[in-house]
């Protein structure tokens, strides 16, 4: 009985430590990943982003205007676009680890046309996973974050 | 009654661990149904509250088609034009969070619907104009999920 209580105490200590440390680390992760691309149009950046997605072993899923299906097609916003992509193998592994991975799946990058060019924005999956407190999912998300950065930086070249 | 020190320590740890893990808190609603009916109900609930279904991301069938196990997850995107316009006008970084996303997860005979964690978004975007919009969307999502459960 005493041994069982000691074991449970140990398990809870580890659980508590991990749960306490991960959200604290979230402050060290930026919530958003941003890249500003100067001197290019939205269409040019869309094309280079899709190429970067493919060359980083992800599949392009679709692109849409931010207000797609919410307004008639002719009225859709021309200056804000969303690109969805995924890697089915890693999506499968992430969902097997934790269904809350659906918070950052499928991957998406929002493109906003600015006066100087185009800004790319994406939610940092590592920031999300730190808040969720699942260490194994976080390991996956750190890799996902570096893939996002590689894709966004490649699109900016 | 005197409580052994070990039990007290155990109890404190349990409370601390639970409170720490409770930080991430998306909205959750569940009802006994199947995936097809759940999608219909959420679509109607969204429309009842001024939103439209933008896209169903059939993660489950996409993975099964590629030889993976069925995770029992579908993702629905819902939106309304005014939310997009307000985000663009008052706080453009919020556009990266739109359209709003709901995950439908199979749990035995229930379909559990979870939203993104909008409280986390408030940490992400600490400015008052962002909070104003996020609070409005949070209220909308609460109504949609209540509608899903109750109708």
Tab-separated table of N, CA and C in Angstrom, chain B:
chain	number	residue	atom	x	y	z
B	1	UNK	N	-9.386	13.825	12.291
B	1	UNK	CA	-8.561	12.689	11.870
B	1	UNK	C	-7.231	13.206	11.307
B	2	UNK	N	-6.160	12.557	11.770
B	2	UNK	CA	-4.855	13.023	11.305
B	2	UNK	C	-4.503	12.373	9.960
B	3	UNK	N	-4.118	13.203	9.024
B	3	UNK	CA	-3.799	12.697	7.682
B	3	UNK	C	-2.304	12.470	7.558
B	4	UNK	N	-1.866	11.320	7.033
B	4	UNK	CA	-0.419	11.118	6.871
B	4	UNK	C	0.166	12.168	5.928
B	5	UNK	N	1.433	12.546	6.210
B	5	UNK	CA	2.086	13.588	5.392
B	5	UNK	C	2.125	13.204	3.917
B	6	UNK	N	2.390	11.903	3.652
B	6	UNK	CA	2.452	11.429	2.264
B	6	UNK	C	1.149	11.693	1.519
B	7	UNK	N	0.017	11.446	2.202
B	7	UNK	CA	-1.291	11.644	1.566
B	7	UNK	C	-1.535	13.115	1.282
B	8	UNK	N	-1.115	13.961	2.240
B	8	UNK	CA	-1.292	15.411	2.031
B	8	UNK	C	-0.512	15.861	0.796
B	9	UNK	N	0.758	15.390	0.744
B	9	UNK	CA	1.627	15.757	-0.368
B	9	UNK	C	1.013	15.302	-1.697
B	10	UNK	N	0.491	14.067	-1.649
B	10	UNK	CA	-0.161	13.460	-2.813
B	10	UNK	C	-1.342	14.324	-3.267
B	11	UNK	N	-2.151	14.743	-2.307
B	11	UNK	CA	-3.328	15.572	-2.597
B	11	UNK	C	-2.947	16.914	-3.199
B	12	UNK	N	-1.926	17.540	-2.617
B	12	UNK	CA	-1.475	18.852	-3.131
B	12	UNK	C	-0.976	18.719	-4.567
B	13	UNK	N	-0.188	17.649	-4.790
B	13	UNK	CA	0.332	17.431	-6.149
B	13	UNK	C	-0.791	17.267	-7.153
B	14	UNK	N	-1.822	16.507	-6.746
B	14	UNK	CA	-2.943	16.247	-7.642
B	14	UNK	C	-3.631	17.551	-8.026
B	15	UNK	N	-3.870	18.385	-7.020
B	15	UNK	CA	-4.536	19.673	-7.268
B	15	UNK	C	-3.677	20.552	-8.175
B	16	UNK	N	-2.363	20.619	-7.856
B	16	UNK	CA	-1.468	21.465	-8.660
B	16	UNK	C	-1.375	20.973	-10.100
B	17	UNK	N	-1.242	19.642	-10.239
B	17	UNK	CA	-1.116	19.085	-11.595
B	17	UNK	C	-2.370	19.371	-12.396
B	18	UNK	N	-3.533	19.168	-11.774
B	18	UNK	CA	-4.794	19.381	-12.493
B	18	UNK	C	-4.960	20.849	-12.866
B	19	UNK	N	-4.630	21.735	-11.927
B	19	UNK	CA	-4.819	23.152	-12.223
B	19	UNK	C	-3.864	23.618	-13.305
B	20	UNK	N	-2.653	23.059	-13.317
B	20	UNK	CA	-1.690	23.458	-14.343
B	20	UNK	C	-2.130	22.973	-15.714
B	21	UNK	N	-2.646	21.733	-15.754
B	21	UNK	CA	-3.035	21.170	-17.043
B	21	UNK	C	-4.316	21.802	-17.568
B	22	UNK	N	-5.045	22.457	-16.674
B	22	UNK	CA	-6.315	23.048	-17.096
B	22	UNK	C	-6.123	24.379	-17.821
B	23	UNK	N	-4.854	24.784	-18.036
B	23	UNK	CA	-4.616	26.087	-18.658
B	23	UNK	C	-5.186	26.189	-20.064
B	24	UNK	N	-4.950	25.147	-20.876
B	24	UNK	CA	-5.485	25.180	-22.230
B	24	UNK	C	-6.941	24.753	-22.164
B	25	UNK	N	-7.852	25.628	-22.588
B	25	UNK	CA	-9.262	25.301	-22.398
B	25	UNK	C	-10.097	25.673	-23.613
B	26	UNK	N	-10.069	24.830	-24.645
B	26	UNK	CA	-10.976	25.090	-25.756
B	26	UNK	C	-12.417	24.770	-25.340
B	27	UNK	N	-13.392	25.264	-26.085
B	27	UNK	CA	-14.778	24.920	-25.802
B	27	UNK	C	-15.030	23.492	-26.284
B	28	UNK	N	-15.807	22.748	-25.522
B	28	UNK	CA	-16.069	21.351	-25.866
B	28	UNK	C	-17.558	21.060	-25.717
B	29	UNK	N	-18.118	20.322	-26.682
B	29	UNK	CA	-19.513	19.897	-26.570
B	29	UNK	C	-19.628	18.505	-27.168
B	30	UNK	N	-20.482	17.675	-26.595
B	30	UNK	CA	-20.615	16.306	-27.089
B	30	UNK	C	-22.073	15.899	-27.142
B	31	UNK	N	-22.390	15.057	-28.127
B	31	UNK	CA	-23.717	14.451	-28.128
B	31	UNK	C	-23.645	13.082	-28.812
B	32	UNK	N	-24.572	12.228	-28.456
B	32	UNK	CA	-24.595	10.891	-29.030
B	32	UNK	C	-25.162	10.990	-30.445
B	33	UNK	N	-24.328	10.713	-31.409
B	33	UNK	CA	-24.738	10.773	-32.811
B	33	UNK	C	-23.616	10.209	-33.672
B	34	UNK	N	-23.792	10.278	-35.008
B	34	UNK	CA	-22.691	9.857	-35.874
B	34	UNK	C	-22.102	11.096	-36.571
B	35	UNK	N	-21.021	10.884	-37.301
B	35	UNK	CA	-20.284	12.013	-37.883
B	35	UNK	C	-21.161	12.819	-38.863
B	36	UNK	N	-21.898	12.108	-39.707
B	36	UNK	CA	-22.700	12.808	-40.723
B	36	UNK	C	-23.751	13.708	-40.060
B	37	UNK	N	-24.426	13.148	-39.066
B	37	UNK	CA	-25.456	13.918	-38.367
B	37	UNK	C	-24.819	15.095	-37.604
B	38	UNK	N	-23.651	14.846	-37.025
B	38	UNK	CA	-22.972	15.909	-36.266
B	38	UNK	C	-22.619	17.077	-37.187
B	39	UNK	N	-22.153	16.762	-38.396
B	39	UNK	CA	-21.801	17.824	-39.351
B	39	UNK	C	-23.052	18.626	-39.724
B	40	UNK	N	-24.154	17.896	-39.963
B	40	UNK	CA	-25.414	18.594	-40.283
B	40	UNK	C	-25.829	19.511	-39.131
B	41	UNK	N	-25.740	18.984	-37.912
B	41	UNK	CA	-26.176	19.762	-36.747
B	41	UNK	C	-25.292	21.000	-36.522
B	42	UNK	N	-23.986	20.814	-36.696
B	42	UNK	CA	-23.071	21.955	-36.510
B	42	UNK	C	-23.305	23.001	-37.604
B	43	UNK	N	-23.546	22.520	-38.827
B	43	UNK	CA	-23.807	23.452	-39.934
B	43	UNK	C	-25.040	24.293	-39.632
B	44	UNK	N	-26.107	23.632	-39.167
B	44	UNK	CA	-27.339	24.359	-38.838
B	44	UNK	C	-27.106	25.287	-37.640
B	45	UNK	N	-26.397	24.792	-36.644
B	45	UNK	CA	-26.114	25.616	-35.451
B	45	UNK	C	-25.318	26.858	-35.838
B	46	UNK	N	-24.355	26.676	-36.754
B	46	UNK	CA	-23.557	27.820	-37.214
B	46	UNK	C	-24.449	28.824	-37.939
B	47	UNK	N	-25.311	28.306	-38.821
B	47	UNK	CA	-26.202	29.202	-39.579
B	47	UNK	C	-27.173	29.934	-38.666
B	48	UNK	N	-27.637	29.237	-37.637
B	48	UNK	CA	-28.539	29.887	-36.671
B	48	UNK	C	-27.877	31.078	-35.977
B	49	UNK	N	-26.542	31.074	-35.977
B	49	UNK	CA	-25.812	32.134	-35.278
B	49	UNK	C	-25.017	33.020	-36.230
B	50	UNK	N	-25.449	33.060	-37.480
B	50	UNK	CA	-24.867	34.002	-38.444
B	50	UNK	C	-23.598	33.549	-39.131
B	51	UNK	N	-23.240	32.263	-38.968
B	51	UNK	CA	-22.012	31.750	-39.590
B	51	UNK	C	-22.360	30.795	-40.730
B	52	UNK	N	-21.396	30.594	-41.614
B	52	UNK	CA	-21.574	29.628	-42.699
B	52	UNK	C	-20.443	28.613	-42.684
B	53	UNK	N	-20.787	27.416	-43.104
B	53	UNK	CA	-19.763	26.382	-43.230
B	53	UNK	C	-18.901	26.727	-44.441
B	54	UNK	N	-17.602	26.854	-44.223
B	54	UNK	CA	-16.700	27.218	-45.316
B	54	UNK	C	-16.102	25.959	-45.955
B	55	UNK	N	-15.736	25.016	-45.109
B	55	UNK	CA	-15.045	23.836	-45.643
B	55	UNK	C	-15.077	22.697	-44.618
B	56	UNK	N	-15.289	21.495	-45.132
B	56	UNK	CA	-15.122	20.304	-44.274
B	56	UNK	C	-13.804	19.656	-44.679
B	57	UNK	N	-12.887	19.554	-43.745
B	57	UNK	CA	-11.602	18.899	-44.023
B	57	UNK	C	-11.723	17.461	-43.518
B	58	UNK	N	-11.955	16.540	-44.442
B	58	UNK	CA	-12.177	15.140	-44.039
B	58	UNK	C	-10.840	14.463	-43.766
B	59	UNK	N	-10.247	14.811	-42.640
B	59	UNK	CA	-8.945	14.263	-42.248
B	59	UNK	C	-9.026	12.739	-42.162
B	60	UNK	N	-10.156	12.250	-41.626
B	60	UNK	CA	-10.306	10.796	-41.447
B	60	UNK	C	-10.230	10.050	-42.776
B	61	UNK	N	-11.052	10.460	-43.751
B	61	UNK	CA	-11.039	9.712	-45.010
B	61	UNK	C	-9.760	9.961	-45.804
B	62	UNK	N	-9.176	11.159	-45.654
B	62	UNK	CA	-7.903	11.435	-46.354
B	62	UNK	C	-6.806	10.491	-45.865
B	63	UNK	N	-6.783	10.247	-44.559
B	63	UNK	CA	-5.745	9.357	-44.017
B	63	UNK	C	-6.043	7.887	-44.358
B	64	UNK	N	-7.310	7.494	-44.251
B	64	UNK	CA	-7.678	6.097	-44.552
B	64	UNK	C	-7.346	5.778	-46.015
B	65	UNK	N	-7.647	6.751	-46.906
B	65	UNK	CA	-7.371	6.567	-48.333
B	65	UNK	C	-5.881	6.319	-48.594
B	66	UNK	N	-5.035	6.844	-47.715
B	66	UNK	CA	-3.587	6.692	-47.890
B	66	UNK	C	-3.018	5.545	-47.047
B	67	UNK	N	-3.906	4.718	-46.521
B	67	UNK	CA	-3.455	3.518	-45.809
B	67	UNK	C	-3.189	3.715	-44.324
B	68	UNK	N	-3.523	4.878	-43.786
B	68	UNK	CA	-3.323	5.101	-42.346
B	68	UNK	C	-4.582	4.706	-41.577
B	69	UNK	N	-4.409	4.617	-40.271
B	69	UNK	CA	-5.543	4.288	-39.409
B	69	UNK	C	-6.509	5.481	-39.340
B	70	UNK	N	-7.786	5.181	-39.161
B	70	UNK	CA	-8.782	6.260	-39.077
B	70	UNK	C	-8.679	6.955	-37.713
B	71	UNK	N	-8.311	8.238	-37.706
B	71	UNK	CA	-8.191	8.923	-36.405
B	71	UNK	C	-9.547	9.375	-35.859
B	72	UNK	N	-10.601	9.234	-36.677
B	72	UNK	CA	-11.935	9.662	-36.224
B	72	UNK	C	-12.011	11.161	-36.011
B	73	UNK	N	-11.343	11.908	-36.883
B	73	UNK	CA	-11.315	13.371	-36.737
B	73	UNK	C	-11.701	14.043	-38.050
B	74	UNK	N	-12.613	14.976	-37.979
B	74	UNK	CA	-12.902	15.858	-39.120
B	74	UNK	C	-12.800	17.296	-38.643
B	75	UNK	N	-12.367	18.163	-39.550
B	75	UNK	CA	-12.225	19.573	-39.174
B	75	UNK	C	-13.169	20.405	-40.014
B	76	UNK	N	-13.913	21.252	-39.347
B	76	UNK	CA	-14.858	22.134	-40.030
B	76	UNK	C	-14.390	23.572	-39.883
B	77	UNK	N	-14.438	24.304	-40.985
B	77	UNK	CA	-14.131	25.726	-40.929
B	77	UNK	C	-15.434	26.484	-41.082
B	78	UNK	N	-15.685	27.409	-40.169
B	78	UNK	CA	-16.891	28.229	-40.264
B	78	UNK	C	-16.487	29.702	-40.207
B	79	UNK	N	-17.282	30.532	-40.863
B	79	UNK	CA	-16.927	31.948	-40.846
B	79	UNK	C	-18.115	32.835	-41.147
B	80	UNK	N	-17.901	34.126	-40.974
B	80	UNK	CA	-18.896	35.096	-41.439
B	80	UNK	C	-18.138	36.314	-41.973
B	81	UNK	N	-18.682	36.891	-43.013
B	81	UNK	CA	-17.976	37.958	-43.717
B	81	UNK	C	-17.638	39.122	-42.782
B	82	UNK	N	-18.564	39.440	-41.866
B	82	UNK	CA	-18.311	40.602	-40.997
B	82	UNK	C	-17.108	40.364	-40.073
B	83	UNK	N	-16.885	39.111	-39.670
B	83	UNK	CA	-15.728	38.818	-38.809
B	83	UNK	C	-14.428	39.082	-39.564
B	84	UNK	N	-14.418	38.697	-40.838
B	84	UNK	CA	-13.231	38.934	-41.673
B	84	UNK	C	-12.988	40.442	-41.830
B	85	UNK	N	-14.077	41.157	-42.113
B	85	UNK	CA	-13.954	42.612	-42.333
B	85	UNK	C	-13.455	43.307	-41.068
B	86	UNK	N	-14.014	42.898	-39.915
B	86	UNK	CA	-13.601	43.544	-38.657
B	86	UNK	C	-12.138	43.249	-38.335
B	87	UNK	N	-11.729	41.998	-38.563
B	87	UNK	CA	-10.325	41.650	-38.290
B	87	UNK	C	-9.404	42.461	-39.200
B	88	UNK	N	-9.791	42.565	-40.459
B	88	UNK	CA	-8.954	43.300	-41.413
B	88	UNK	C	-8.884	44.787	-41.028
B	89	UNK	N	-10.005	45.321	-40.576
B	89	UNK	CA	-10.047	46.751	-40.261
B	89	UNK	C	-9.371	47.086	-38.931
B	90	UNK	N	-9.606	46.254	-37.915
B	90	UNK	CA	-9.143	46.617	-36.568
B	90	UNK	C	-7.892	45.912	-36.088
B	91	UNK	N	-7.672	44.673	-36.576
B	91	UNK	CA	-6.512	43.951	-36.064
B	91	UNK	C	-6.098	42.849	-37.058
B	92	UNK	N	-5.427	43.239	-38.168
B	92	UNK	CA	-5.106	42.280	-39.242
B	92	UNK	C	-4.387	40.994	-38.812
B	93	UNK	N	-3.514	41.003	-37.782
B	93	UNK	CA	-2.888	39.709	-37.430
B	93	UNK	C	-3.910	38.614	-37.088
B	94	UNK	N	-5.113	39.020	-36.681
B	94	UNK	CA	-6.139	38.022	-36.361
B	94	UNK	C	-6.627	37.265	-37.600
B	95	UNK	N	-6.344	37.812	-38.771
B	95	UNK	CA	-6.735	37.109	-40.000
B	95	UNK	C	-6.079	35.726	-40.070
B	96	UNK	N	-4.926	35.600	-39.397
B	96	UNK	CA	-4.238	34.302	-39.430
B	96	UNK	C	-5.007	33.227	-38.659
B	97	UNK	N	-6.027	33.615	-37.889
B	97	UNK	CA	-6.796	32.649	-37.101
B	97	UNK	C	-8.133	32.302	-37.773
B	98	UNK	N	-8.438	32.973	-38.874
B	98	UNK	CA	-9.747	32.809	-39.514
B	98	UNK	C	-9.624	32.008	-40.812
B	99	UNK	N	-10.672	31.325	-41.248
B	99	UNK	CA	-11.951	31.146	-40.573
B	99	UNK	C	-11.816	30.290	-39.309
B	100	UNK	N	-12.791	30.400	-38.425
B	100	UNK	CA	-12.762	29.643	-37.169
B	100	UNK	C	-12.818	28.144	-37.465
B	101	UNK	N	-12.213	27.389	-36.567
B	101	UNK	CA	-12.069	25.959	-36.807
B	101	UNK	C	-12.727	25.151	-35.695
B	102	UNK	N	-13.438	24.100	-36.077
B	102	UNK	CA	-14.002	23.169	-35.089
B	102	UNK	C	-13.519	21.770	-35.434
B	103	UNK	N	-13.072	21.036	-34.436
B	103	UNK	CA	-12.671	19.643	-34.665
B	103	UNK	C	-13.788	18.737	-34.180
B	104	UNK	N	-14.186	17.793	-35.017
B	104	UNK	CA	-15.200	16.803	-34.645
B	104	UNK	C	-14.479	15.479	-34.424
B	105	UNK	N	-14.587	14.970	-33.215
B	105	UNK	CA	-13.814	13.782	-32.844
B	105	UNK	C	-14.758	12.664	-32.392
B	106	UNK	N	-14.553	11.477	-32.956
B	106	UNK	CA	-15.376	10.328	-32.561
B	106	UNK	C	-14.893	9.799	-31.216
B	107	UNK	N	-15.834	9.705	-30.240
B	107	UNK	CA	-15.523	9.119	-28.932
B	107	UNK	C	-16.638	8.134	-28.617
B	108	UNK	N	-16.381	6.851	-28.853
B	108	UNK	CA	-17.407	5.796	-28.700
B	108	UNK	C	-18.637	6.151	-29.546
B	109	UNK	N	-19.779	6.381	-28.865
B	109	UNK	CA	-20.983	6.678	-29.654
B	109	UNK	C	-21.251	8.176	-29.743
B	110	UNK	N	-20.306	8.942	-29.259
B	110	UNK	CA	-20.498	10.400	-29.270
B	110	UNK	C	-19.601	11.062	-30.315
B	111	UNK	N	-20.035	12.239	-30.755
B	111	UNK	CA	-19.146	13.092	-31.543
B	111	UNK	C	-18.870	14.319	-30.669
B	112	UNK	N	-17.599	14.460	-30.320
B	112	UNK	CA	-17.170	15.584	-29.484
B	112	UNK	C	-16.712	16.709	-30.406
B	113	UNK	N	-17.242	17.899	-30.172
B	113	UNK	CA	-16.831	19.057	-30.973
B	113	UNK	C	-15.969	19.956	-30.093
B	114	UNK	N	-14.776	20.275	-30.576
B	114	UNK	CA	-13.926	21.196	-29.810
B	114	UNK	C	-13.540	22.382	-30.689
B	115	UNK	N	-13.490	23.527	-30.052
B	115	UNK	CA	-13.071	24.732	-30.784
B	115	UNK	C	-11.570	24.921	-30.588
B	116	UNK	N	-11.009	25.864	-31.304
B	116	UNK	CA	-9.657	26.298	-30.973
B	116	UNK	C	-9.708	26.947	-29.594
B	117	UNK	N	-8.549	27.085	-28.959
B	117	UNK	CA	-8.507	27.668	-27.621
B	117	UNK	C	-8.425	29.202	-27.739
B	118	UNK	N	-9.564	29.838	-27.720
B	118	UNK	CA	-9.586	31.297	-27.925
B	118	UNK	C	-8.997	32.071	-26.752
B	119	UNK	N	-8.982	31.449	-25.566
B	119	UNK	CA	-8.307	32.110	-24.437
B	119	UNK	C	-6.806	32.214	-24.723
B	120	UNK	N	-6.299	31.199	-25.385
B	120	UNK	CA	-4.878	31.240	-25.766
B	120	UNK	C	-4.630	32.353	-26.776
B	121	UNK	N	-5.613	32.587	-27.631
B	121	UNK	CA	-5.466	33.658	-28.620
B	121	UNK	C	-5.317	35.010	-27.914
B	122	UNK	N	-5.977	35.134	-26.771
B	122	UNK	CA	-5.872	36.421	-26.050
B	122	UNK	C	-4.453	36.634	-25.535
B	123	UNK	N	-3.788	35.532	-25.199
B	123	UNK	CA	-2.378	35.650	-24.789
B	123	UNK	C	-1.523	35.983	-26.006
B	124	UNK	N	-1.925	35.401	-27.120
B	124	UNK	CA	-1.171	35.598	-28.358
B	124	UNK	C	-1.272	37.044	-28.832
B	125	UNK	N	-2.470	37.598	-28.667
B	125	UNK	CA	-2.731	38.973	-29.117
B	125	UNK	C	-3.221	39.797	-27.918
B	126	UNK	N	-2.323	40.378	-27.148
B	126	UNK	CA	-2.729	41.028	-25.892
B	126	UNK	C	-3.415	42.389	-26.049
B	127	UNK	N	-3.479	42.937	-27.248
B	127	UNK	CA	-4.043	44.272	-27.434
B	127	UNK	C	-5.572	44.256	-27.260
B	128	UNK	N	-6.124	45.337	-26.658
B	128	UNK	CA	-7.567	45.380	-26.373
B	128	UNK	C	-8.450	45.215	-27.611
B	129	UNK	N	-8.033	45.784	-28.750
B	129	UNK	CA	-8.883	45.664	-29.943
B	129	UNK	C	-8.966	44.202	-30.412
B	130	UNK	N	-7.895	43.456	-30.163
B	130	UNK	CA	-7.929	42.020	-30.500
B	130	UNK	C	-8.859	41.282	-29.538
B	131	UNK	N	-8.771	41.623	-28.260
B	131	UNK	CA	-9.615	40.952	-27.255
B	131	UNK	C	-11.096	41.185	-27.520
B	132	UNK	N	-11.408	42.379	-27.968
B	132	UNK	CA	-12.792	42.726	-28.258
B	132	UNK	C	-13.361	41.766	-29.320
B	133	UNK	N	-12.592	41.555	-30.374
B	133	UNK	CA	-13.043	40.666	-31.450
B	133	UNK	C	-13.064	39.207	-30.987
B	134	UNK	N	-12.012	38.800	-30.290
B	134	UNK	CA	-11.935	37.394	-29.837
B	134	UNK	C	-13.096	37.077	-28.889
B	135	UNK	N	-13.404	38.013	-27.989
B	135	UNK	CA	-14.524	37.778	-27.060
B	135	UNK	C	-15.844	37.597	-27.813
B	136	UNK	N	-16.031	38.385	-28.862
B	136	UNK	CA	-17.269	38.267	-29.647
B	136	UNK	C	-17.329	36.886	-30.325
B	137	UNK	N	-16.201	36.430	-30.872
B	137	UNK	CA	-16.184	35.119	-31.537
B	137	UNK	C	-16.377	33.993	-30.521
B	138	UNK	N	-15.794	34.184	-29.355
B	138	UNK	CA	-15.926	33.185	-28.292
B	138	UNK	C	-17.396	33.017	-27.906
B	139	UNK	N	-18.076	34.134	-27.800
B	139	UNK	CA	-19.502	34.099	-27.460
B	139	UNK	C	-20.284	33.384	-28.575
B	140	UNK	N	-19.950	33.684	-29.824
B	140	UNK	CA	-20.611	33.026	-30.952
B	140	UNK	C	-20.395	31.507	-30.899
B	141	UNK	N	-19.147	31.120	-30.622
B	141	UNK	CA	-18.839	29.684	-30.582
B	141	UNK	C	-19.582	28.987	-29.451
B	142	UNK	N	-19.700	29.676	-28.322
B	142	UNK	CA	-20.454	29.095	-27.189
B	142	UNK	C	-21.896	28.833	-27.610
B	143	UNK	N	-22.483	29.798	-28.313
B	143	UNK	CA	-23.874	29.638	-28.758
B	143	UNK	C	-23.999	28.499	-29.772
B	144	UNK	N	-23.031	28.419	-30.670
B	144	UNK	CA	-23.072	27.361	-31.695
B	144	UNK	C	-22.967	25.978	-31.038
B	145	UNK	N	-22.060	25.843	-30.089
B	145	UNK	CA	-21.883	24.538	-29.444
B	145	UNK	C	-23.079	24.190	-28.556
B	146	UNK	N	-23.666	25.207	-27.935
B	146	UNK	CA	-24.862	24.958	-27.123
B	146	UNK	C	-26.005	24.482	-28.028
B	147	UNK	N	-26.113	25.134	-29.161
B	147	UNK	CA	-27.114	24.765	-30.157
B	147	UNK	C	-26.902	23.308	-30.605
B	148	UNK	N	-25.651	22.949	-30.844
B	148	UNK	CA	-25.310	21.580	-31.268
B	148	UNK	C	-25.767	20.547	-30.236
B	149	UNK	N	-25.597	20.868	-28.978
B	149	UNK	CA	-25.935	19.916	-27.920
B	149	UNK	C	-27.437	19.870	-27.669
B	150	UNK	N	-28.089	21.031	-27.716
B	150	UNK	CA	-29.465	21.107	-27.231
B	150	UNK	C	-30.540	20.840	-28.284
B	151	UNK	N	-30.276	21.127	-29.533
B	151	UNK	CA	-31.357	20.967	-30.538
B	151	UNK	C	-31.496	19.534	-30.998
